[in-house]
Coordinates of C-alpha atoms in Angstrom, one line a residue:
M1192 CA 5.0 20.2 17.5
T1193 CA 6.7 16.8 16.6
P1194 CA 10.4 17.2 15.8
P1195 CA 11.3 16.1 12.3
I1196 CA 13.2 13.0 11.8
S1197 CA 16.9 13.8 11.3
A1198 CA 18.3 13.1 7.6
A1199 CA 20.8 10.7 9.2
T1200 CA 18.0 8.7 11.1
L1201 CA 15.8 8.5 8.0
D1202 CA 18.8 7.3 5.9
A1203 CA 19.2 4.5 8.3
L1204 CA 15.5 3.6 8.5
I1205 CA 15.2 3.6 4.7
A1206 CA 18.2 1.3 4.5
F1207 CA 16.7 -1.0 7.2
A1208 CA 13.4 -1.1 5.3
E1209 CA 15.1 -2.1 2.1
R1210 CA 16.9 -4.8 4.0
L1211 CA 13.6 -6.2 5.0
A1212 CA 12.3 -5.9 1.3
D1213 CA 15.5 -8.0 0.4
E1214 CA 14.8 -10.6 3.0
S1215 CA 11.3 -10.9 1.6
R1216 CA 12.5 -11.5 -2.0
L1217 CA 14.9 -14.1 -0.7
L1218 CA 12.0 -16.1 0.8
F1219 CA 9.8 -15.7 -2.3
A1220 CA 12.6 -16.9 -4.5
P1221 CA 12.1 -20.8 -4.3
N1222 CA 8.3 -20.3 -4.4
I1223 CA 7.9 -18.2 -7.5
G1224 CA 5.8 -20.3 -10.0
L1225 CA 4.8 -23.0 -7.5
A1226 CA 1.2 -23.5 -6.5
P1227 CA 1.1 -23.0 -2.7
R1228 CA -1.2 -24.7 -0.1
V1229 CA -3.9 -22.3 0.9
E1230 CA -5.7 -21.7 4.1
V1231 CA -9.0 -19.6 4.6
K1232 CA -9.0 -17.3 7.4
A1233 CA -11.9 -16.5 9.6
D1234 CA -12.6 -13.2 7.5
R1235 CA -12.6 -15.5 4.4
S1236 CA -9.3 -13.9 3.2
L1237 CA -6.7 -16.3 2.0
V1238 CA -3.3 -17.1 3.4
T1239 CA -0.3 -19.2 2.6
A1240 CA 2.6 -20.5 4.5
L1241 CA 4.8 -18.0 2.8
D1242 CA 2.6 -15.1 4.1
K1243 CA 3.4 -16.4 7.6
A1244 CA 7.0 -17.1 7.0
I1245 CA 7.8 -13.6 5.4
E1246 CA 5.9 -11.8 8.4
E1247 CA 7.7 -13.9 10.9
R1248 CA 11.2 -13.2 9.5
L1249 CA 10.5 -9.5 9.2
R1250 CA 9.2 -9.1 12.7
N1251 CA 12.2 -10.9 13.9
L1252 CA 14.5 -8.5 12.1
I1253 CA 12.5 -5.5 13.4
E1254 CA 12.7 -6.8 17.0
Q1255 CA 16.4 -7.2 16.7
A1256 CA 17.1 -4.0 15.3
Y1257 CA 14.7 -1.8 16.9
P1258 CA 13.2 -3.4 20.0
A1259 CA 11.3 -0.3 21.1
H1260 CA 9.5 0.2 17.8
G1261 CA 5.9 -1.2 17.4
I1262 CA 4.9 -3.6 14.8
Y1263 CA 1.4 -4.0 13.0
G1264 CA 1.3 -6.9 10.9
E1265 CA -1.5 -8.8 8.9
E1266 CA -0.8 -12.2 10.1
E1267 CA 0.6 -11.8 13.6
G1268 CA -1.3 -8.8 14.9
H1269 CA 0.3 -5.8 16.7
V1270 CA 2.7 -5.0 19.5
R1271 CA 3.5 -1.5 21.0
L1272 CA 1.2 0.6 19.0
D1273 CA 1.7 3.5 21.4
A1274 CA 5.6 3.6 20.5
E1275 CA 6.9 6.7 18.6
Y1276 CA 7.8 4.4 15.6
V1277 CA 5.4 1.6 14.4
W1278 CA 6.3 -0.6 11.5
V1279 CA 3.3 -1.9 9.3
V1280 CA 3.9 -5.0 7.4
D1281 CA 1.9 -6.8 4.7
P1282 CA 4.1 -9.9 3.8
I1283 CA 2.0 -10.6 0.6
D1284 CA -0.2 -7.9 -0.6
G1285 CA -2.2 -9.8 -3.3
T1286 CA -2.3 -13.3 -1.8
A1287 CA -5.0 -14.2 -4.3
P1288 CA -2.8 -13.2 -7.4
F1289 CA 0.1 -14.9 -5.8
I1290 CA -2.0 -18.1 -5.5
A1291 CA -3.1 -17.7 -9.1
G1292 CA 0.3 -16.9 -10.5
V1293 CA -0.5 -13.4 -11.6
P1294 CA 2.6 -11.3 -10.9
V1295 CA 1.1 -8.1 -9.4
F1296 CA 1.7 -9.3 -5.7
G1297 CA 4.3 -7.8 -3.5
T1298 CA 5.6 -7.1 0.0
L1299 CA 4.5 -3.9 1.7
I1300 CA 6.5 -2.2 4.4
A1301 CA 5.7 1.1 6.1
L1302 CA 7.0 3.0 9.0
M1303 CA 4.7 5.3 11.1
H1304 CA 6.2 8.2 13.1
R1305 CA 3.8 9.4 15.9
G1306 CA 1.0 7.9 13.9
A1307 CA 1.8 9.3 10.4
P1308 CA 3.3 7.2 7.6
V1309 CA 6.8 8.6 6.9
L1310 CA 8.4 5.7 5.0
G1311 CA 7.1 3.2 2.5
V1312 CA 8.6 0.4 0.4
M1313 CA 6.6 -1.5 -2.0
D1314 CA 8.7 -4.6 -3.5
L1315 CA 7.3 -6.9 -6.2
P1316 CA 9.5 -10.1 -6.3
V1317 CA 8.5 -11.4 -9.9
T1318 CA 8.8 -8.1 -11.9
Q1319 CA 11.9 -6.9 -9.6
D1320 CA 10.1 -3.5 -9.2
R1321 CA 10.6 -1.5 -6.1
W1322 CA 9.2 1.8 -4.9
V1323 CA 10.5 3.7 -1.9
G1324 CA 9.0 6.8 -0.6
A1325 CA 10.1 8.8 2.6
A1326 CA 8.7 12.1 4.0
G1327 CA 10.4 15.1 2.4
R1328 CA 12.1 13.1 -0.3
A1329 CA 11.4 12.3 -4.0
T1330 CA 10.0 8.7 -4.4
A1331 CA 12.4 6.2 -6.0
F1332 CA 11.5 3.5 -8.6
R1333 CA 14.1 0.9 -9.0
G1334 CA 16.6 3.4 -7.6
Q1335 CA 15.7 6.5 -9.6
P1336 CA 13.4 9.4 -9.0
C1337 CA 9.8 8.9 -10.3
A1338 CA 6.9 11.2 -10.5
T1339 CA 3.1 11.3 -11.3
R1340 CA 1.7 12.8 -14.4
A1341 CA -0.6 15.8 -15.0
C1342 CA -4.1 14.9 -16.2
P1343 CA -6.3 17.5 -17.7
S1344 CA -9.6 16.0 -16.5
L1345 CA -11.3 13.0 -15.1
G1346 CA -12.6 12.4 -18.5
D1347 CA -9.0 11.9 -19.7
A1348 CA -8.0 9.7 -16.6
M1349 CA -6.9 6.0 -16.4
L1350 CA -8.5 4.7 -13.1
S1351 CA -7.6 1.6 -11.2
T1352 CA -9.1 -0.5 -8.6
S1353 CA -7.9 -3.7 -7.2
N1354 CA -11.1 -5.6 -7.1
P1355 CA -14.8 -4.4 -7.7
D1356 CA -16.1 -7.3 -5.8
L1357 CA -14.6 -5.8 -2.6
Y1358 CA -17.1 -2.9 -2.8
S1359 CA -20.2 -3.3 -0.4
A1360 CA -23.5 -2.5 -1.8
E1361 CA -23.3 0.8 0.0
E1362 CA -20.0 1.6 -1.4
R1363 CA -20.5 0.5 -5.0
P1364 CA -22.3 3.6 -6.1
F1365 CA -19.3 5.7 -5.2
F1366 CA -17.1 3.5 -7.3
E1367 CA -19.7 3.7 -10.2
A1368 CA -19.7 7.4 -10.1
L1369 CA -16.0 7.7 -10.6
R1370 CA -15.7 4.9 -13.0
S1371 CA -18.4 6.4 -15.3
R1372 CA -16.4 9.6 -15.5
T1373 CA -13.1 8.2 -16.5
R1374 CA -11.9 7.1 -19.9
W1375 CA -10.2 3.8 -19.1
R1376 CA -10.2 1.4 -16.1
I1377 CA -7.6 -1.2 -14.9
Y1378 CA -8.7 -3.8 -12.5
G1379 CA -6.7 -6.4 -10.4
G1380 CA -3.4 -4.7 -10.1
C1381 CA -3.3 -4.8 -6.3
C1382 CA -0.3 -2.8 -4.8
M1383 CA 1.3 -2.5 -8.3
S1384 CA -1.4 -0.1 -9.3
Y1385 CA -0.2 2.4 -6.7
G1386 CA 3.3 2.2 -7.7
L1387 CA 2.2 2.7 -11.5
L1388 CA 0.3 5.7 -10.4
A1389 CA 3.4 7.2 -8.6
S1390 CA 5.4 6.4 -11.8
G1391 CA 3.0 8.4 -14.0
R1392 CA 1.4 5.5 -15.9
T1393 CA -2.1 5.8 -14.4
D1394 CA -4.1 8.7 -12.9
V1395 CA -6.6 7.8 -10.3
A1396 CA -6.9 4.9 -7.9
I1397 CA -9.8 4.0 -5.7
D1398 CA -10.2 1.1 -3.2
A1399 CA -12.5 -0.3 -0.6
G1400 CA -12.4 -3.1 1.9
L1401 CA -8.7 -2.5 2.8
K1402 CA -6.7 -2.5 6.1
L1403 CA -3.9 -0.3 7.1
W1404 CA -1.2 -2.8 6.0
D1405 CA -2.7 -2.7 2.6
Y1406 CA -2.0 1.1 1.9
A1407 CA 0.3 2.5 4.6
P1408 CA 3.3 2.6 2.3
F1409 CA 1.3 4.2 -0.5
V1410 CA 1.3 7.5 1.4
P1411 CA 4.9 8.6 1.3
I1412 CA 5.4 6.8 -2.1
I1413 CA 2.6 8.7 -3.8
E1414 CA 3.2 11.9 -2.0
G1415 CA 6.8 11.8 -2.7
A1416 CA 6.1 11.5 -6.4
G1417 CA 3.8 14.5 -6.4
G1418 CA 0.3 12.9 -5.8
V1419 CA -2.3 12.9 -3.3
I1420 CA -3.7 10.1 -1.2
T1421 CA -6.5 10.2 1.4
D1422 CA -9.6 8.5 2.4
W1423 CA -12.8 9.1 0.6
N1424 CA -13.6 12.1 2.8
G1425 CA -10.3 13.7 2.0
R1426 CA -8.8 13.1 5.5
P1427 CA -5.2 12.2 5.8
L1428 CA -4.4 8.4 6.3
R1429 CA -2.9 8.0 9.9
L1430 CA -2.6 5.2 12.5
E1431 CA -5.5 6.5 14.7
N1432 CA -8.0 7.2 12.0
W1433 CA -7.4 4.5 9.4
G1434 CA -10.3 3.1 7.5
S1435 CA -11.0 0.8 4.4
R1436 CA -11.6 3.3 1.7
I1437 CA -8.8 5.2 0.0
L1438 CA -8.5 7.6 -3.0
A1439 CA -5.5 8.6 -4.8
A1440 CA -4.5 10.7 -7.8
G1441 CA -1.3 11.8 -9.4
D1442 CA -2.6 15.2 -10.4
P1443 CA -3.8 17.0 -7.1
A1444 CA -6.5 18.8 -9.1
R1445 CA -7.9 15.4 -10.3
H1446 CA -7.8 14.3 -6.6
A1447 CA -9.9 17.3 -5.7
E1448 CA -12.3 16.6 -8.6
A1449 CA -12.7 13.0 -7.6
L1450 CA -13.4 13.9 -4.0
A1451 CA -16.2 16.2 -5.2
L1452 CA -17.7 13.5 -7.3
L1453 CA -17.6 11.2 -4.3
A1454 CA -19.2 13.8 -2.1
Q1455 CA -21.9 14.3 -4.7
A1456 CA -22.6 10.6 -4.9
A1457 CA -22.9 10.6 -1.0
S1458 CA -25.7 13.3 -1.3

């Protein structure tokens, strides 16, 4: 059995993760409101010079402070994935909204301990919103505890998804099954959608076409607020089995109900 992380160690790791988020905000500051130059990567996703600059800065800080830790970043790949601790970094989650000037983009920072997400920070530079989640602790929003809300049924739920265009033809029926059972839908929120779920503003979130850096911080943030997040089969999201499809709910009963609906769609 893996020994738990001591409270003192976790405190130090949280403080360091927030320092990384602070550094990202500093790099964002002179670029907010400006139209960046854009490159298209081989997978057709978008990247800017700021994506690269933020990740380079955060990786350098991690290497200086914790040289034995691994790093898994969107722009510069990974090192030491077999380390006990692995940092997962998405310098700009929502690069397309950043390019378009829609203020739902942010920096995502997670820490995996023996493959499990134990620390997550989601920082939105325009709105100055920050969620911090850590294993065994209540999630904080702007420094104060936050919690998910109860939801009587999927028929009463507000559902979010980042972009319906990211669903493949095979995945689309699963999204439609859930969309048709909920009362309201919110599109285009990127990482902010998961922060709002943790704060009790929405009820269910589903996404496809993601990478580990897109959602690793959501695990401790949502779980620490009382919610549930898994893949579409109900499996925990870990370093060794990460996939591209995630499902989260603020009310555990609604998560179970949504999982059953996805299983029904599969059959």
